[in-house]
Amino acid sequence: MTKQFKLLYKVSIIILAILAAMLIGSIILMTIGADVLKTYMVILFEPLKTTLQLSEVLLRAIPLTIIALGISVAYRSGIINIGAEGQMAMGILGTTAVALAFPELPKPVLLPMAVLAGAISGGFWGFIPGFLKAKLQVSELLSTVMLNYIAAQFYTFLLRGPMLDPAELAMGSGTPQSMRLSRNLWLGRFLPGTRLHTGLFFALILALLIFFLLWKTSYGYKMRAAGASSRAAKYGGISVTWYLVIAMVISGAFAGMAGAIEIAGVHRRAIEGITGGYGFSGIVVALFGGLHPAGIIPASFFFGLLIVGADMTQRMVGVPANMVNVLQGIIILVIVATKMILADPYLMEKVWRKVQKRSNKTKEVEA
């Protein structure tokens, strides 16, 4: 089997997967009476037409990138993190608590301290399912999902109680949100007339850090070894349980930092619904990006494009914005199916034999 055939085989499978996803999406759009071509054109190209719209795409890509990087660490280490939504919420609470407690601290002190608080809060929420999996063999699928619900309720309780903005109490409106956070926490917006903030550079730096951690250090090698084959890793003297816990702490910390960056750069106060489904979308981004920083960055941009484009389809084409969730579900199914096909060496060998057989027949006919 030649290298050229292997490359052609993989590229062909990926192209077929993309076409399959578009076809399934088209069928669903047709069932709701939408103009398929116009809908795809709006989603994929309309958000790129102006600087403001493009900045909104990049704005959504920031938390998606950070969360997906953390999720990739967990997946590479052999544990599935579906709890990024709750970990992000806990990170927001940690950041808000520090910002409210020390509003007068100078920005070079308050901002790193608040982001660190978000990372610690998210990391702690990731530690729980990691420990339960490593020591008690509790399914991380169950524990992370349940912890999402607990985090959501705890978040709502604090916003409606101890962290509620005093101005809301005075006015009697009771809108569940914290008071406006100190300007010393705010991230600068570097593109005039947009909300795009310096968290974009922070996300890119984190991508480099994850790349060096997983592929350039012995710790990263051990994490990937534990995820690739826990038995072989144990035989090689690697403490698989330890690295499972560490991976979940890192994954949770990244989700917490995503929450900290989102609140410092965009909302500047804790509000309900601030996570915006980023925790779940981050899973899709991580998978779509091949669990590698080099793939996660463009994948985050693509899904940011989908989110902004989906909002625009509601206004321009009359397609519900939640169609983006349907498209994400289709993409997940296609990614899983594609990975299974690409990971099957017997199928590749079968295709290779058929290609060789047809090639030999062609040569015989020509002779």
mmCIF file of C-alpha atoms in Angstrom:
data_model
loop_
_atom_site.group_PDB
_atom_site.id
_atom_site.type_symbol
_atom_site.label_atom_id
_atom_site.label_comp_id
_atom_site.label_asym_id
_atom_site.label_seq_id
_atom_site.Cartn_x
_atom_site.Cartn_y
_atom_site.Cartn_z
ATOM 1 C CA MET A 1 0.000 0.000 0.000
ATOM 2 C CA THR A 2 1.573 3.274 -1.136
ATOM 3 C CA LYS A 3 1.715 6.537 0.812
ATOM 4 C CA GLN A 4 -0.084 8.289 -2.028
ATOM 5 C CA PHE A 5 -3.013 5.883 -1.743
ATOM 6 C CA LYS A 6 -3.214 6.340 2.055
ATOM 7 C CA LEU A 7 -3.321 10.126 1.667
ATOM 8 C CA LEU A 8 -5.876 9.955 -1.153
ATOM 9 C CA TYR A 9 -8.004 7.530 0.868
ATOM 10 C CA LYS A 10 -8.081 9.820 3.927
ATOM 11 C CA VAL A 11 -8.792 12.945 1.882
ATOM 12 C CA SER A 12 -11.584 11.157 0.015
ATOM 13 C CA ILE A 13 -13.211 10.005 3.263
ATOM 14 C CA ILE A 14 -13.073 13.533 4.702
ATOM 15 C CA ILE A 15 -14.575 15.054 1.533
ATOM 16 C CA LEU A 16 -17.358 12.455 1.533
ATOM 17 C CA ALA A 17 -18.013 13.207 5.218
ATOM 18 C CA ILE A 18 -18.340 16.945 4.512
ATOM 19 C CA LEU A 19 -20.707 16.263 1.623
ATOM 20 C CA ALA A 20 -22.733 13.889 3.807
ATOM 21 C CA ALA A 21 -23.061 16.514 6.558
ATOM 22 C CA MET A 22 -24.197 19.131 4.034
ATOM 23 C CA LEU A 23 -26.671 16.701 2.488
ATOM 24 C CA ILE A 24 -28.226 15.767 5.832
ATOM 25 C CA GLY A 25 -28.381 19.431 6.801
ATOM 26 C CA SER A 26 -30.039 20.239 3.477
ATOM 27 C CA ILE A 27 -32.699 17.591 4.006
ATOM 28 C CA ILE A 28 -33.516 18.997 7.455
ATOM 29 C CA LEU A 29 -33.661 22.553 6.090
ATOM 30 C CA MET A 30 -35.992 21.436 3.302
ATOM 31 C CA THR A 31 -38.345 19.809 5.808
ATOM 32 C CA ILE A 32 -38.903 23.194 7.491
ATOM 33 C CA GLY A 33 -39.389 24.883 4.122
ATOM 34 C CA ALA A 34 -36.137 26.841 4.080
ATOM 35 C CA ASP A 35 -34.178 27.920 1.026
ATOM 36 C CA VAL A 36 -31.187 25.574 1.426
ATOM 37 C CA LEU A 37 -28.697 27.431 -0.777
ATOM 38 C CA LYS A 38 -29.572 30.850 0.629
ATOM 39 C CA THR A 39 -29.366 29.531 4.197
ATOM 40 C CA TYR A 40 -25.889 28.089 3.653
ATOM 41 C CA MET A 41 -24.761 31.284 1.930
ATOM 42 C CA VAL A 42 -25.968 33.409 4.850
ATOM 43 C CA ILE A 43 -24.354 31.156 7.482
ATOM 44 C CA LEU A 44 -20.989 30.784 5.740
ATOM 45 C CA PHE A 45 -20.452 34.153 4.039
ATOM 46 C CA GLU A 46 -22.699 36.856 5.492
ATOM 47 C CA PRO A 47 -20.769 37.154 8.822
ATOM 48 C CA LEU A 48 -17.568 37.857 6.861
ATOM 49 C CA LYS A 49 -18.852 40.882 4.951
ATOM 50 C CA THR A 50 -18.171 43.593 7.539
ATOM 51 C CA THR A 51 -15.519 44.201 10.186
ATOM 52 C CA LEU A 52 -18.152 44.277 12.928
ATOM 53 C CA GLN A 53 -19.633 40.912 11.950
ATOM 54 C CA LEU A 54 -16.184 39.340 11.552
ATOM 55 C CA SER A 55 -15.227 40.622 15.003
ATOM 56 C CA GLU A 56 -18.305 38.907 16.445
ATOM 57 C CA VAL A 57 -17.164 35.624 14.891
ATOM 58 C CA LEU A 58 -13.735 36.016 16.499
ATOM 59 C CA LEU A 59 -15.401 36.998 19.779
ATOM 60 C CA ARG A 60 -17.247 33.667 19.886
ATOM 61 C CA ALA A 61 -14.109 31.812 18.848
ATOM 62 C CA ILE A 62 -12.207 32.961 21.962
ATOM 63 C CA PRO A 63 -14.091 30.928 24.624
ATOM 64 C CA LEU A 64 -14.565 28.064 22.156
ATOM 65 C CA THR A 65 -10.802 27.859 21.613
ATOM 66 C CA ILE A 66 -9.934 27.925 25.315
ATOM 67 C CA ILE A 67 -12.568 25.344 26.279
ATOM 68 C CA ALA A 68 -11.715 23.055 23.353
ATOM 69 C CA LEU A 69 -8.019 23.132 24.300
ATOM 70 C CA GLY A 70 -8.890 21.929 27.794
ATOM 71 C CA ILE A 71 -11.232 19.248 26.472
ATOM 72 C CA SER A 72 -8.524 18.003 24.102
ATOM 73 C CA VAL A 73 -6.196 17.474 27.078
ATOM 74 C CA ALA A 74 -8.845 15.328 28.778
ATOM 75 C CA TYR A 75 -9.656 13.317 25.648
ATOM 76 C CA ARG A 76 -5.973 12.745 24.863
ATOM 77 C CA SER A 77 -5.521 11.447 28.408
ATOM 78 C CA GLY A 78 -8.342 8.923 28.128
ATOM 79 C CA ILE A 79 -11.148 10.716 29.982
ATOM 80 C CA ILE A 80 -14.190 12.470 28.495
ATOM 81 C CA ASN A 81 -15.109 15.876 29.858
ATOM 82 C CA ILE A 82 -18.738 16.866 29.247
ATOM 83 C CA GLY A 83 -18.714 19.200 32.238
ATOM 84 C CA ALA A 84 -17.121 22.289 30.677
ATOM 85 C CA GLU A 85 -20.411 24.180 30.894
ATOM 86 C CA GLY A 86 -20.478 23.836 34.685
ATOM 87 C CA GLN A 87 -16.732 24.414 34.987
ATOM 88 C CA MET A 88 -17.068 27.634 33.003
ATOM 89 C CA ALA A 89 -19.884 28.803 35.310
ATOM 90 C CA MET A 90 -17.741 28.080 38.375
ATOM 91 C CA GLY A 91 -14.872 29.994 36.796
ATOM 92 C CA ILE A 92 -17.152 33.001 36.317
ATOM 93 C CA LEU A 93 -18.182 32.842 39.963
ATOM 94 C CA GLY A 94 -14.570 32.656 41.128
ATOM 95 C CA THR A 95 -13.567 35.600 38.941
ATOM 96 C CA THR A 96 -16.571 37.663 40.051
ATOM 97 C CA ALA A 97 -15.916 36.943 43.741
ATOM 98 C CA VAL A 98 -12.320 38.193 43.508
ATOM 99 C CA ALA A 99 -13.310 41.243 41.440
ATOM 100 C CA LEU A 100 -16.018 42.214 43.938
ATOM 101 C CA ALA A 101 -13.769 41.612 46.948
ATOM 102 C CA PHE A 102 -10.771 43.618 45.676
ATOM 103 C CA PRO A 103 -12.112 46.254 43.250
ATOM 104 C CA GLU A 104 -9.404 48.822 44.045
ATOM 105 C CA LEU A 105 -6.426 46.614 43.204
ATOM 106 C CA PRO A 106 -4.429 47.847 40.186
ATOM 107 C CA LYS A 107 -5.140 46.121 36.888
ATOM 108 C CA PRO A 108 -1.769 44.291 36.639
ATOM 109 C CA VAL A 109 -2.634 42.621 39.963
ATOM 110 C CA LEU A 110 -6.410 42.246 39.842
ATOM 111 C CA LEU A 111 -6.733 40.842 36.306
ATOM 112 C CA PRO A 112 -4.240 37.947 36.686
ATOM 113 C CA MET A 113 -5.577 37.215 40.178
ATOM 114 C CA ALA A 114 -9.188 37.103 38.952
ATOM 115 C CA VAL A 115 -8.316 34.889 35.955
ATOM 116 C CA LEU A 116 -6.347 32.610 38.287
ATOM 117 C CA ALA A 117 -9.380 32.424 40.593
ATOM 118 C CA GLY A 118 -11.500 31.407 37.608
ATOM 119 C CA ALA A 119 -8.971 28.731 36.645
ATOM 120 C CA ILE A 120 -8.820 27.370 40.205
ATOM 121 C CA SER A 121 -12.628 27.285 40.487
ATOM 122 C CA GLY A 122 -13.018 25.500 37.152
ATOM 123 C CA GLY A 123 -10.092 23.207 37.950
ATOM 124 C CA PHE A 124 -11.665 22.202 41.249
ATOM 125 C CA TRP A 125 -14.947 21.408 39.476
ATOM 126 C CA GLY A 126 -12.933 19.274 37.036
ATOM 127 C CA PHE A 127 -11.014 17.579 39.846
ATOM 128 C CA ILE A 128 -14.195 16.036 41.289
ATOM 129 C CA PRO A 129 -15.131 13.820 38.299
ATOM 130 C CA GLY A 130 -11.448 13.134 37.640
ATOM 131 C CA PHE A 131 -10.941 11.838 41.173
ATOM 132 C CA LEU A 132 -14.190 9.837 41.082
ATOM 133 C CA LYS A 133 -13.109 8.204 37.807
ATOM 134 C CA ALA A 134 -9.524 7.515 38.841
ATOM 135 C CA LYS A 135 -10.180 6.207 42.350
ATOM 136 C CA LEU A 136 -13.752 4.874 42.328
ATOM 137 C CA GLN A 137 -14.308 4.114 38.617
ATOM 138 C CA VAL A 138 -17.370 6.392 38.516
ATOM 139 C CA SER A 139 -18.345 7.123 34.909
ATOM 140 C CA GLU A 140 -17.158 10.612 33.990
ATOM 141 C CA LEU A 141 -20.085 10.885 31.574
ATOM 142 C CA LEU A 142 -22.504 10.680 34.491
ATOM 143 C CA SER A 143 -20.528 12.746 36.996
ATOM 144 C CA THR A 144 -19.693 15.640 34.647
ATOM 145 C CA VAL A 145 -23.288 15.960 33.443
ATOM 146 C CA MET A 146 -24.624 15.915 37.010
ATOM 147 C CA LEU A 147 -22.049 18.496 38.094
ATOM 148 C CA ASN A 148 -23.251 20.751 35.265
ATOM 149 C CA TYR A 149 -26.696 20.840 36.882
ATOM 150 C CA ILE A 150 -25.247 21.505 40.339
ATOM 151 C CA ALA A 151 -23.053 24.333 39.004
ATOM 152 C CA ALA A 152 -26.002 25.885 37.153
ATOM 153 C CA GLN A 153 -28.174 25.880 40.280
ATOM 154 C CA PHE A 154 -25.354 27.200 42.472
ATOM 155 C CA TYR A 155 -24.649 29.943 39.915
ATOM 156 C CA THR A 156 -28.314 30.988 39.860
ATOM 157 C CA PHE A 157 -28.521 30.923 43.666
ATOM 158 C CA LEU A 158 -25.550 33.265 44.051
ATOM 159 C CA LEU A 159 -26.781 35.692 41.374
ATOM 160 C CA ARG A 160 -30.210 35.859 42.988
ATOM 161 C CA GLY A 161 -28.790 36.074 46.516
ATOM 162 C CA PRO A 162 -25.307 36.936 47.828
ATOM 163 C CA MET A 163 -23.951 38.318 44.507
ATOM 164 C CA LEU A 164 -27.103 40.158 43.406
ATOM 165 C CA ASP A 165 -26.447 43.754 42.367
ATOM 166 C CA PRO A 166 -27.590 46.054 45.247
ATOM 167 C CA ALA A 167 -29.030 48.431 42.625
ATOM 168 C CA GLU A 168 -31.410 45.676 41.519
ATOM 169 C CA LEU A 169 -32.636 45.325 45.100
ATOM 170 C CA ALA A 170 -33.059 49.086 45.450
ATOM 171 C CA MET A 171 -35.095 49.325 42.226
ATOM 172 C CA GLY A 172 -37.013 46.154 43.023
ATOM 173 C CA SER A 173 -36.431 44.666 39.560
ATOM 174 C CA GLY A 174 -34.432 41.731 40.916
ATOM 175 C CA THR A 175 -32.673 40.961 37.632
ATOM 176 C CA PRO A 176 -30.237 38.126 38.479
ATOM 177 C CA GLN A 177 -26.855 39.731 37.872
ATOM 178 C CA SER A 178 -23.870 40.948 39.831
ATOM 179 C CA MET A 179 -22.921 44.592 40.079
ATOM 180 C CA ARG A 180 -20.705 46.079 37.377
ATOM 181 C CA LEU A 181 -17.176 44.822 37.941
ATOM 182 C CA SER A 182 -14.202 47.102 38.463
ATOM 183 C CA ARG A 183 -12.653 48.649 35.348
ATOM 184 C CA ASN A 184 -9.352 47.254 36.587
ATOM 185 C CA LEU A 185 -10.656 43.840 35.508
ATOM 186 C CA TRP A 186 -11.757 44.820 32.011
ATOM 187 C CA LEU A 187 -9.846 43.522 29.009
ATOM 188 C CA GLY A 188 -9.045 46.166 26.399
ATOM 189 C CA ARG A 189 -10.899 46.247 23.078
ATOM 190 C CA PHE A 190 -8.365 46.723 20.314
ATOM 191 C CA LEU A 191 -10.625 47.070 17.253
ATOM 192 C CA PRO A 192 -12.526 50.385 17.320
ATOM 193 C CA GLY A 193 -16.305 50.068 17.094
ATOM 194 C CA THR A 194 -16.323 46.362 18.020
ATOM 195 C CA ARG A 195 -16.352 44.203 21.152
ATOM 196 C CA LEU A 196 -13.247 42.238 20.140
ATOM 197 C CA HIS A 197 -10.852 42.186 23.094
ATOM 198 C CA THR A 198 -7.306 41.136 23.939
ATOM 199 C CA GLY A 199 -8.534 37.749 25.169
ATOM 200 C CA LEU A 200 -7.973 36.667 21.549
ATOM 201 C CA PHE A 201 -4.202 36.799 22.093
ATOM 202 C CA PHE A 202 -4.579 35.019 25.425
ATOM 203 C CA ALA A 203 -6.386 32.149 23.659
ATOM 204 C CA LEU A 204 -3.607 31.862 21.068
ATOM 205 C CA ILE A 205 -0.947 31.786 23.803
ATOM 206 C CA LEU A 206 -2.858 29.005 25.583
ATOM 207 C CA ALA A 207 -2.951 27.043 22.313
ATOM 208 C CA LEU A 208 0.849 27.228 22.122
ATOM 209 C CA LEU A 209 1.147 26.165 25.770
ATOM 210 C CA ILE A 210 -1.052 23.112 25.211
ATOM 211 C CA PHE A 211 0.937 22.155 22.131
ATOM 212 C CA PHE A 212 4.211 22.291 24.066
ATOM 213 C CA LEU A 213 2.692 20.517 27.061
ATOM 214 C CA LEU A 214 1.275 17.569 25.119
ATOM 215 C CA TRP A 215 3.915 17.149 22.409
ATOM 216 C CA LYS A 216 7.126 18.613 23.796
ATOM 217 C CA THR A 217 7.215 17.497 27.446
ATOM 218 C CA SER A 218 7.461 14.155 29.211
ATOM 219 C CA TYR A 219 4.278 14.948 31.152
ATOM 220 C CA GLY A 220 2.358 15.415 27.916
ATOM 221 C CA TYR A 221 3.793 12.184 26.538
ATOM 222 C CA LYS A 222 2.626 10.329 29.640
ATOM 223 C CA MET A 223 -0.849 11.851 29.354
ATOM 224 C CA ARG A 224 -1.155 10.789 25.729
ATOM 225 C CA ALA A 225 0.240 7.367 26.536
ATOM 226 C CA ALA A 226 -2.338 6.924 29.296
ATOM 227 C CA GLY A 227 -5.081 7.872 26.855
ATOM 228 C CA ALA A 228 -3.812 5.696 24.004
ATOM 229 C CA SER A 229 -3.503 2.520 26.064
ATOM 230 C CA SER A 230 -3.887 2.539 29.834
ATOM 231 C CA ARG A 231 -2.578 -1.038 30.160
ATOM 232 C CA ALA A 232 0.579 -0.341 28.185
ATOM 233 C CA ALA A 233 1.075 2.920 30.111
ATOM 234 C CA LYS A 234 0.780 1.102 33.444
ATOM 235 C CA TYR A 235 3.220 -1.532 32.239
ATOM 236 C CA GLY A 236 5.629 1.280 31.358
ATOM 237 C CA GLY A 237 5.419 2.660 34.893
ATOM 238 C CA ILE A 238 3.057 5.554 34.211
ATOM 239 C CA SER A 239 0.547 6.380 36.950
ATOM 240 C CA VAL A 240 -2.586 6.422 34.796
ATOM 241 C CA THR A 241 -4.918 7.391 37.669
ATOM 242 C CA TRP A 242 -2.725 10.382 38.548
ATOM 243 C CA TYR A 243 -2.670 11.682 34.982
ATOM 244 C CA LEU A 244 -6.430 11.222 34.628
ATOM 245 C CA VAL A 245 -6.968 13.540 37.582
ATOM 246 C CA ILE A 246 -4.381 16.052 36.311
ATOM 247 C CA ALA A 247 -5.966 16.056 32.849
ATOM 248 C CA MET A 248 -9.414 16.809 34.267
ATOM 249 C CA VAL A 249 -8.034 19.578 36.478
ATOM 250 C CA ILE A 250 -6.358 21.186 33.449
ATOM 251 C CA SER A 251 -9.518 20.752 31.387
ATOM 252 C CA GLY A 252 -11.663 22.325 34.101
ATOM 253 C CA ALA A 253 -9.155 25.132 34.631
ATOM 254 C CA PHE A 254 -9.298 26.037 30.940
ATOM 255 C CA ALA A 255 -13.097 26.134 31.022
ATOM 256 C CA GLY A 256 -12.871 28.345 34.126
ATOM 257 C CA MET A 257 -10.410 30.661 32.359
ATOM 258 C CA ALA A 258 -12.769 30.839 29.378
ATOM 259 C CA GLY A 259 -15.441 32.089 31.785
ATOM 260 C CA ALA A 260 -13.037 34.612 33.302
ATOM 261 C CA ILE A 261 -12.023 35.963 29.892
ATOM 262 C CA GLU A 262 -15.651 36.134 28.747
ATOM 263 C CA ILE A 263 -16.726 38.166 31.764
ATOM 264 C CA ALA A 264 -13.657 40.438 31.715
ATOM 265 C CA GLY A 265 -13.793 41.061 27.971
ATOM 266 C CA VAL A 266 -17.468 41.064 27.032
ATOM 267 C CA HIS A 267 -20.105 41.224 29.773
ATOM 268 C CA ARG A 268 -18.106 42.787 32.631
ATOM 269 C CA ARG A 269 -20.581 41.437 35.159
ATOM 270 C CA ALA A 270 -21.975 37.983 35.951
ATOM 271 C CA ILE A 271 -25.359 37.454 34.309
ATOM 272 C CA GLU A 272 -27.635 34.506 33.666
ATOM 273 C CA GLY A 273 -27.008 32.526 30.474
ATOM 274 C CA ILE A 274 -23.472 33.864 30.132
ATOM 275 C CA THR A 275 -22.044 30.415 29.310
ATOM 276 C CA GLY A 276 -24.204 30.371 26.162
ATOM 277 C CA GLY A 277 -23.682 26.661 25.506
ATOM 278 C CA TYR A 278 -19.946 27.234 24.969
ATOM 279 C CA GLY A 279 -19.146 24.245 27.172
ATOM 280 C CA PHE A 280 -21.008 21.849 24.895
ATOM 281 C CA SER A 281 -19.931 23.528 21.652
ATOM 282 C CA GLY A 282 -16.332 23.277 22.851
ATOM 283 C CA ILE A 283 -16.594 19.490 22.744
ATOM 284 C CA VAL A 284 -17.602 19.617 19.083
ATOM 285 C CA VAL A 285 -14.810 22.099 18.328
ATOM 286 C CA ALA A 286 -12.220 19.853 20.006
ATOM 287 C CA LEU A 287 -13.361 16.817 18.013
ATOM 288 C CA PHE A 288 -13.684 18.778 14.779
ATOM 289 C CA GLY A 289 -10.169 20.130 15.316
ATOM 290 C CA GLY A 290 -8.730 16.656 15.759
ATOM 291 C CA LEU A 291 -7.893 17.278 19.444
ATOM 292 C CA HIS A 292 -4.887 19.336 18.339
ATOM 293 C CA PRO A 293 -4.295 23.091 18.821
ATOM 294 C CA ALA A 294 -3.504 23.525 15.122
ATOM 295 C CA GLY A 295 -6.937 22.160 14.260
ATOM 296 C CA ILE A 296 -8.835 23.670 17.181
ATOM 297 C CA ILE A 297 -8.059 27.287 16.217
ATOM 298 C CA PRO A 298 -9.640 27.123 12.719
ATOM 299 C CA ALA A 299 -12.418 24.881 14.068
ATOM 300 C CA SER A 300 -13.255 27.542 16.677
ATOM 301 C CA PHE A 301 -13.431 30.166 13.956
ATOM 302 C CA PHE A 302 -15.717 27.922 11.893
ATOM 303 C CA PHE A 303 -18.091 27.321 14.792
ATOM 304 C CA GLY A 304 -18.016 31.007 15.680
ATOM 305 C CA LEU A 305 -19.072 31.565 12.072
ATOM 306 C CA LEU A 306 -21.915 29.060 12.520
ATOM 307 C CA ILE A 307 -23.140 30.776 15.697
ATOM 308 C CA VAL A 308 -23.137 34.286 14.211
ATOM 309 C CA GLY A 309 -24.489 33.008 10.892
ATOM 310 C CA ALA A 310 -27.306 31.165 12.651
ATOM 311 C CA ASP A 311 -28.393 34.406 14.330
ATOM 312 C CA MET A 312 -28.408 36.123 10.944
ATOM 313 C CA THR A 313 -30.457 33.383 9.247
ATOM 314 C CA GLN A 314 -33.290 34.067 11.663
ATOM 315 C CA ARG A 315 -33.485 37.665 10.424
ATOM 316 C CA MET A 316 -32.583 37.193 6.774
ATOM 317 C CA VAL A 317 -33.990 33.781 5.835
ATOM 318 C CA GLY A 318 -36.509 33.036 8.571
ATOM 319 C CA VAL A 319 -34.674 29.907 9.754
ATOM 320 C CA PRO A 320 -34.704 29.427 13.563
ATOM 321 C CA ALA A 321 -31.341 30.248 15.177
ATOM 322 C CA ASN A 322 -31.375 26.954 17.091
ATOM 323 C CA MET A 323 -30.786 25.220 13.758
ATOM 324 C CA VAL A 324 -27.102 25.663 14.590
ATOM 325 C CA ASN A 325 -27.577 23.074 17.349
ATOM 326 C CA VAL A 326 -28.982 20.681 14.768
ATOM 327 C CA LEU A 327 -26.003 21.308 12.483
ATOM 328 C CA GLN A 328 -23.631 20.722 15.401
ATOM 329 C CA GLY A 329 -25.341 17.412 16.135
ATOM 330 C CA ILE A 330 -24.952 16.378 12.493
ATOM 331 C CA ILE A 331 -21.281 17.348 12.559
ATOM 332 C CA ILE A 332 -20.703 15.268 15.710
ATOM 333 C CA LEU A 333 -22.274 12.203 14.109
ATOM 334 C CA VAL A 334 -20.251 12.682 10.928
ATOM 335 C CA ILE A 335 -17.009 13.189 12.893
ATOM 336 C CA VAL A 336 -17.576 10.011 14.920
ATOM 337 C CA ALA A 337 -18.414 8.014 11.803
ATOM 338 C CA THR A 338 -15.406 9.417 9.929
ATOM 339 C CA LYS A 339 -13.031 8.633 12.790
ATOM 340 C CA MET A 340 -14.316 5.053 12.928
ATOM 341 C CA ILE A 341 -13.780 4.636 9.179
ATOM 342 C CA LEU A 342 -10.295 6.160 9.199
ATOM 343 C CA ALA A 343 -9.299 4.044 12.204
ATOM 344 C CA ASP A 344 -10.300 0.790 10.441
ATOM 345 C CA PRO A 345 -7.173 -0.612 8.709
ATOM 346 C CA TYR A 346 -9.098 -3.581 7.316
ATOM 347 C CA LEU A 347 -11.451 -1.314 5.359
ATOM 348 C CA MET A 348 -8.490 0.593 3.915
ATOM 349 C CA GLU A 349 -6.857 -2.688 2.945
ATOM 350 C CA LYS A 350 -10.094 -3.870 1.316
ATOM 351 C CA VAL A 351 -10.349 -0.675 -0.752
ATOM 352 C CA TRP A 352 -6.681 -0.980 -1.703
ATOM 353 C CA ARG A 353 -7.187 -4.525 -2.984
ATOM 354 C CA LYS A 354 -10.194 -3.467 -5.057
ATOM 355 C CA VAL A 355 -8.226 -0.583 -6.551
ATOM 356 C CA GLN A 356 -5.344 -2.915 -7.373
ATOM 357 C CA LYS A 357 -7.690 -5.497 -8.886
ATOM 358 C CA ARG A 358 -9.354 -2.888 -11.106
ATOM 359 C CA SER A 359 -5.969 -1.468 -12.084
ATOM 360 C CA ASN A 360 -4.723 -4.929 -13.090
ATOM 361 C CA LYS A 361 -7.852 -5.560 -15.186
ATOM 362 C CA THR A 362 -7.361 -2.241 -16.965
ATOM 363 C CA LYS A 363 -3.753 -3.141 -17.789
ATOM 364 C CA GLU A 364 -4.833 -6.545 -19.131
ATOM 365 C CA VAL A 365 -7.428 -4.938 -21.396
ATOM 366 C CA GLU A 366 -4.918 -2.409 -22.703
ATOM 367 C CA ALA A 367 -2.392 -5.215 -23.366
#
